[in-house]
Amino acid sequence: MSRSYGQYCGLARALDVVGDRWNLLIVRQLLIAPARYRELLDGLPGVATNLLTDRLRELETAGVIERRLAEDDNAVRYALTTWGAGLREPIEGLIRWSTPLMVCGPGEDHFRAEWLVLPLRALLDGRPPPRRSVSVGIAVEDRLFQLRSTRSGIEVHPHEGGELDAVLRADGAVVLGLAAGVLDLDGAPRPVEIEGDEAAVRAIFDAPAP
Amino acid sequence: MSRSYGQYCGLARALDVVGDRWNLLIVRQLLIAPARYRELLDGLPGVATNLLTDRLRELETAGVIERRLAEDDNAVRYALTTWGAGLREPIEGLIRWSTPLMVCGPGEDHFRAEWLVLPLRALLDGRPPPRRSVSVGIAVEDRLFQLRSTRSGIEVHPHEGGELDAVLRADGAVVLGLAAGVLDLDGAPRPVEIEGDEAAVRAIFDAPAP
DNA sequence: CCGCATCCTCATGGATACTG
DNA sequence: CAGTATCCATGAGGATGCGG
């Protein structure tokens, strides 16, 4: 663990726990879903194996994550504790803040479709739910996510079966742009392929039908 | 600047900008008030002068902060840009998340009364405003802060004159404990000295009068 | 294979002294 | 006052090894 800031300040003490390099990205991966060591390694391109191990130990000691033994295959899985899951709020805040950094598109950066789960929720949160109940899938690469409207807002999670009113097929930048409702993608929005009931998709994003 | 994560992910790109050591604490200081180099050095105990300079340059290049020249004395002051000030939300989220780390009190850590401005606001935010309008001062060390109730909630800022209904004299841990409304301080709350109308103070914290 | 542990190199951070 | 310059300890990143 990096040296403590030694300050009686909530922000400093929070950063003593999650401020080290990779720590918040590990939490991001576990906010998407509990994961095995190898899955974390794959979802965090660039991390060294010794660092990942160190960080997991430190986060476990701090009470942010915990090791779980699966009943069936005895495999170790890492998951957030209740307190660790509370990092969703500040992380979603950072994601909303980062919008200007995302408009230029992926460039040479790595991209995993699963990383869309958090920003979709962060950007859609607080938006009024569409008038009628719709269930929309968003397909990126080989992953399919589901947006489901509820009374309290719009939920985002990986699709696990069930009927979908529509499927929106797009890449990462386009999906984020639609969700934010503000991104222009350098004035050159890429084509978005919509399968199914287009009106349902537009209802989700609250865009007026042409 | 530390190496980029190289991920097309809002969190990763945000951390590319503010994830390096000391960066968010610099933003914290500037959220309290614009400051000169020396004031930052004093408000960030432990930072090396070369690091502070490096970080200020990087944050300026990234568009998070800007250098301002005062008209009267031509002194350089550092201040947040509009985008940089948007970090208040995720920072307040981290402060709320850190509450369990603060209950043990300051220990050997440094403490500056000015650091209370952000957590007071973060912890009181969303609380219903008291029924009647009150203006309460909180005195810690030699600093006096003012809580002012408005229609939308409770504002916190350094006291700059004006009548106060009451003054609450306490140290940092007690103030945070009262603000959080949940901390027990190991079952041993320290005495809080109240000057003025105690009922006004209790109205702010929504505690029933005994 | 998975889940690490070890080794090595180099970039970064921290402390202090110094300067325009 | 507002930084530079310097030195050294530490941490990050990459490659590889190894038991289960």
PDB file of N, CA, C and O (backbone and C1' of nucleotides) in Angstrom, chain B residues 3 36-38 49-50 53 57 67 78, chain D residues 1-7 12-14:
ATOM      1  N   ARG B   3       1.404   6.987 -16.220  1.00  0.00           N
ATOM      2  CA  ARG B   3       1.016   6.403 -17.496  1.00  0.00           C
ATOM      3  C   ARG B   3      -0.498   6.266 -17.600  1.00  0.00           C
ATOM      4  O   ARG B   3      -1.173   5.934 -16.638  1.00  0.00           O
ATOM      5  N   ARG B  36      -3.242  30.510  -3.252  1.00  0.00           N
ATOM      6  CA  ARG B  36      -1.902  30.740  -3.759  1.00  0.00           C
ATOM      7  C   ARG B  36      -1.063  29.482  -3.530  1.00  0.00           C
ATOM      8  O   ARG B  36      -1.439  28.596  -2.775  1.00  0.00           O
ATOM      9  N   TYR B  37       0.076  29.443  -4.198  1.00  0.00           N
ATOM     10  CA  TYR B  37       0.963  28.280  -4.098  1.00  0.00           C
ATOM     11  C   TYR B  37       1.277  27.954  -2.650  1.00  0.00           C
ATOM     12  O   TYR B  37       1.171  26.810  -2.204  1.00  0.00           O
ATOM     13  N   ARG B  38       1.626  28.961  -1.892  1.00  0.00           N
ATOM     14  CA  ARG B  38       2.024  28.747  -0.507  1.00  0.00           C
ATOM     15  C   ARG B  38       0.856  28.227   0.337  1.00  0.00           C
ATOM     16  O   ARG B  38       1.029  27.376   1.192  1.00  0.00           O
ATOM     17  N   THR B  49       7.503  20.031  -2.795  1.00  0.00           N
ATOM     18  CA  THR B  49       7.292  21.227  -3.612  1.00  0.00           C
ATOM     19  C   THR B  49       7.351  20.905  -5.104  1.00  0.00           C
ATOM     20  O   THR B  49       6.568  21.448  -5.884  1.00  0.00           O
ATOM     21  N   ASN B  50       8.261  20.032  -5.491  1.00  0.00           N
ATOM     22  CA  ASN B  50       8.337  19.699  -6.917  1.00  0.00           C
ATOM     23  C   ASN B  50       7.082  18.974  -7.384  1.00  0.00           C
ATOM     24  O   ASN B  50       6.582  19.230  -8.480  1.00  0.00           O
ATOM     25  N   THR B  53       4.212  21.466  -7.812  1.00  0.00           N
ATOM     26  CA  THR B  53       4.384  22.198  -9.069  1.00  0.00           C
ATOM     27  C   THR B  53       3.994  21.334 -10.264  1.00  0.00           C
ATOM     28  O   THR B  53       3.241  21.769 -11.144  1.00  0.00           O
ATOM     29  N   ARG B  57       0.781  22.043 -12.891  1.00  0.00           N
ATOM     30  CA  ARG B  57       0.974  22.175 -14.349  1.00  0.00           C
ATOM     31  C   ARG B  57       0.080  21.182 -15.093  1.00  0.00           C
ATOM     32  O   ARG B  57      -0.585  21.526 -16.075  1.00  0.00           O
ATOM     33  N   ARG B  67      -4.608  29.352 -13.741  1.00  0.00           N
ATOM     34  CA  ARG B  67      -3.868  30.363 -12.992  1.00  0.00           C
ATOM     35  C   ARG B  67      -4.550  31.699 -13.201  1.00  0.00           C
ATOM     36  O   ARG B  67      -4.861  32.083 -14.326  1.00  0.00           O
ATOM     37  N   TYR B  78      -4.433  30.002  -7.880  1.00  0.00           N
ATOM     38  CA  TYR B  78      -4.945  28.850  -8.609  1.00  0.00           C
ATOM     39  C   TYR B  78      -6.427  28.690  -8.287  1.00  0.00           C
ATOM     40  O   TYR B  78      -6.842  28.846  -7.132  1.00  0.00           O
TER      41      TYR B  78
ATOM     42  P    DC D   1       6.056  33.817   2.389  1.00  0.00           P
ATOM     43  O5'  DC D   1       6.126  34.051   0.822  1.00  0.00           O
ATOM     44  C5'  DC D   1       5.446  35.112   0.194  1.00  0.00           C
ATOM     45  C4'  DC D   1       5.626  34.938  -1.283  1.00  0.00           C
ATOM     46  C3'  DC D   1       5.014  33.641  -1.831  1.00  0.00           C
ATOM     47  O3'  DC D   1       4.290  33.958  -3.010  1.00  0.00           O
ATOM     48  C1'  DC D   1       7.320  33.769  -2.409  1.00  0.00           C
ATOM     49  P    DA D   2       3.290  32.871  -3.636  1.00  0.00           P
ATOM     50  O5'  DA D   2       4.174  32.091  -4.705  1.00  0.00           O
ATOM     51  C5'  DA D   2       4.660  32.814  -5.811  1.00  0.00           C
ATOM     52  C4'  DA D   2       5.655  31.969  -6.561  1.00  0.00           C
ATOM     53  C3'  DA D   2       5.166  30.546  -6.894  1.00  0.00           C
ATOM     54  O3'  DA D   2       5.502  30.245  -8.244  1.00  0.00           O
ATOM     55  C1'  DA D   2       7.259  30.461  -5.864  1.00  0.00           C
ATOM     56  P    DG D   3       4.638  29.075  -8.976  1.00  0.00           P
ATOM     57  O5'  DG D   3       5.213  27.688  -8.442  1.00  0.00           O
ATOM     58  C5'  DG D   3       6.089  26.981  -9.246  1.00  0.00           C
ATOM     59  C4'  DG D   3       7.524  27.448  -9.044  1.00  0.00           C
ATOM     60  C3'  DG D   3       8.567  26.512  -9.621  1.00  0.00           C
ATOM     61  O3'  DG D   3       8.973  26.945 -10.887  1.00  0.00           O
ATOM     62  C1'  DG D   3       9.211  27.472  -7.521  1.00  0.00           C
ATOM     63  P    DT D   4       9.506  25.871 -11.956  1.00  0.00           P
ATOM     64  O5'  DT D   4      11.086  25.939 -11.872  1.00  0.00           O
ATOM     65  C5'  DT D   4      11.741  25.526 -10.723  1.00  0.00           C
ATOM     66  C4'  DT D   4      13.232  25.518 -10.938  1.00  0.00           C
ATOM     67  C3'  DT D   4      13.771  24.280 -11.631  1.00  0.00           C
ATOM     68  O3'  DT D   4      15.077  24.568 -12.115  1.00  0.00           O
ATOM     69  C1'  DT D   4      14.184  24.161  -9.298  1.00  0.00           C
ATOM     70  P    DA D   5      15.859  23.371 -12.919  1.00  0.00           P
ATOM     71  O5'  DA D   5      16.711  22.683 -11.766  1.00  0.00           O
ATOM     72  C5'  DA D   5      17.458  23.499 -10.871  1.00  0.00           C
ATOM     73  C4'  DA D   5      18.357  22.620 -10.005  1.00  0.00           C
ATOM     74  C3'  DA D   5      18.773  21.300 -10.650  1.00  0.00           C
ATOM     75  O3'  DA D   5      20.125  21.035 -10.310  1.00  0.00           O
ATOM     76  C1'  DA D   5      17.553  20.863  -8.649  1.00  0.00           C
ATOM     77  P    DT D   6      20.889  19.747 -10.939  1.00  0.00           P
ATOM     78  O5'  DT D   6      20.896  18.732  -9.718  1.00  0.00           O
ATOM     79  C5'  DT D   6      21.180  19.232  -8.407  1.00  0.00           C
ATOM     80  C4'  DT D   6      20.983  18.149  -7.359  1.00  0.00           C
ATOM     81  C3'  DT D   6      21.273  16.718  -7.838  1.00  0.00           C
ATOM     82  O3'  DT D   6      22.210  16.127  -6.957  1.00  0.00           O
ATOM     83  C1'  DT D   6      19.236  16.810  -6.633  1.00  0.00           C
ATOM     84  P    DC D   7      22.992  14.789  -7.421  1.00  0.00           P
ATOM     85  O5'  DC D   7      22.537  13.768  -6.281  1.00  0.00           O
ATOM     86  C5'  DC D   7      22.529  14.201  -4.923  1.00  0.00           C
ATOM     87  C4'  DC D   7      21.594  13.323  -4.115  1.00  0.00           C
ATOM     88  C3'  DC D   7      21.746  11.818  -4.385  1.00  0.00           C
ATOM     89  O3'  DC D   7      22.012  11.139  -3.161  1.00  0.00           O
ATOM     90  C1'  DC D   7      19.467  12.467  -4.480  1.00  0.00           C
ATOM     91  P    DA D  12       2.414   0.733  -7.113  1.00  0.00           P
ATOM     92  O5'  DA D  12       2.738   0.750  -8.660  1.00  0.00           O
ATOM     93  C5'  DA D  12       2.883   2.001  -9.323  1.00  0.00           C
ATOM     94  C4'  DA D  12       3.405   1.770 -10.726  1.00  0.00           C
ATOM     95  C3'  DA D  12       2.648   0.688 -11.490  1.00  0.00           C
ATOM     96  O3'  DA D  12       2.438   1.116 -12.822  1.00  0.00           O
ATOM     97  C1'  DA D  12       4.959   0.127 -11.343  1.00  0.00           C
ATOM     98  P    DG D  13       1.522   0.268 -13.785  1.00  0.00           P
ATOM     99  O5'  DG D  13       2.538  -0.603 -14.650  1.00  0.00           O
ATOM    100  C5'  DG D  13       3.572   0.064 -15.349  1.00  0.00           C
ATOM    101  C4'  DG D  13       4.450  -0.938 -16.073  1.00  0.00           C
ATOM    102  C3'  DG D  13       3.704  -2.104 -16.726  1.00  0.00           C
ATOM    103  O3'  DG D  13       4.235  -2.278 -18.027  1.00  0.00           O
ATOM    104  C1'  DG D  13       5.379  -2.923 -15.267  1.00  0.00           C
ATOM    105  P    DG D  14       3.507  -3.243 -19.046  1.00  0.00           P
ATOM    106  O5'  DG D  14       4.541  -4.427 -19.263  1.00  0.00           O
ATOM    107  C5'  DG D  14       5.886  -4.146 -19.611  1.00  0.00           C
ATOM    108  C4'  DG D  14       6.737  -5.390 -19.386  1.00  0.00           C
ATOM    109  C3'  DG D  14       6.098  -6.687 -19.888  1.00  0.00           C
ATOM    110  O3'  DG D  14       6.968  -7.290 -20.834  1.00  0.00           O
ATOM    111  C1'  DG D  14       6.971  -6.940 -17.693  1.00  0.00           C
TER     112       DG D  14
END
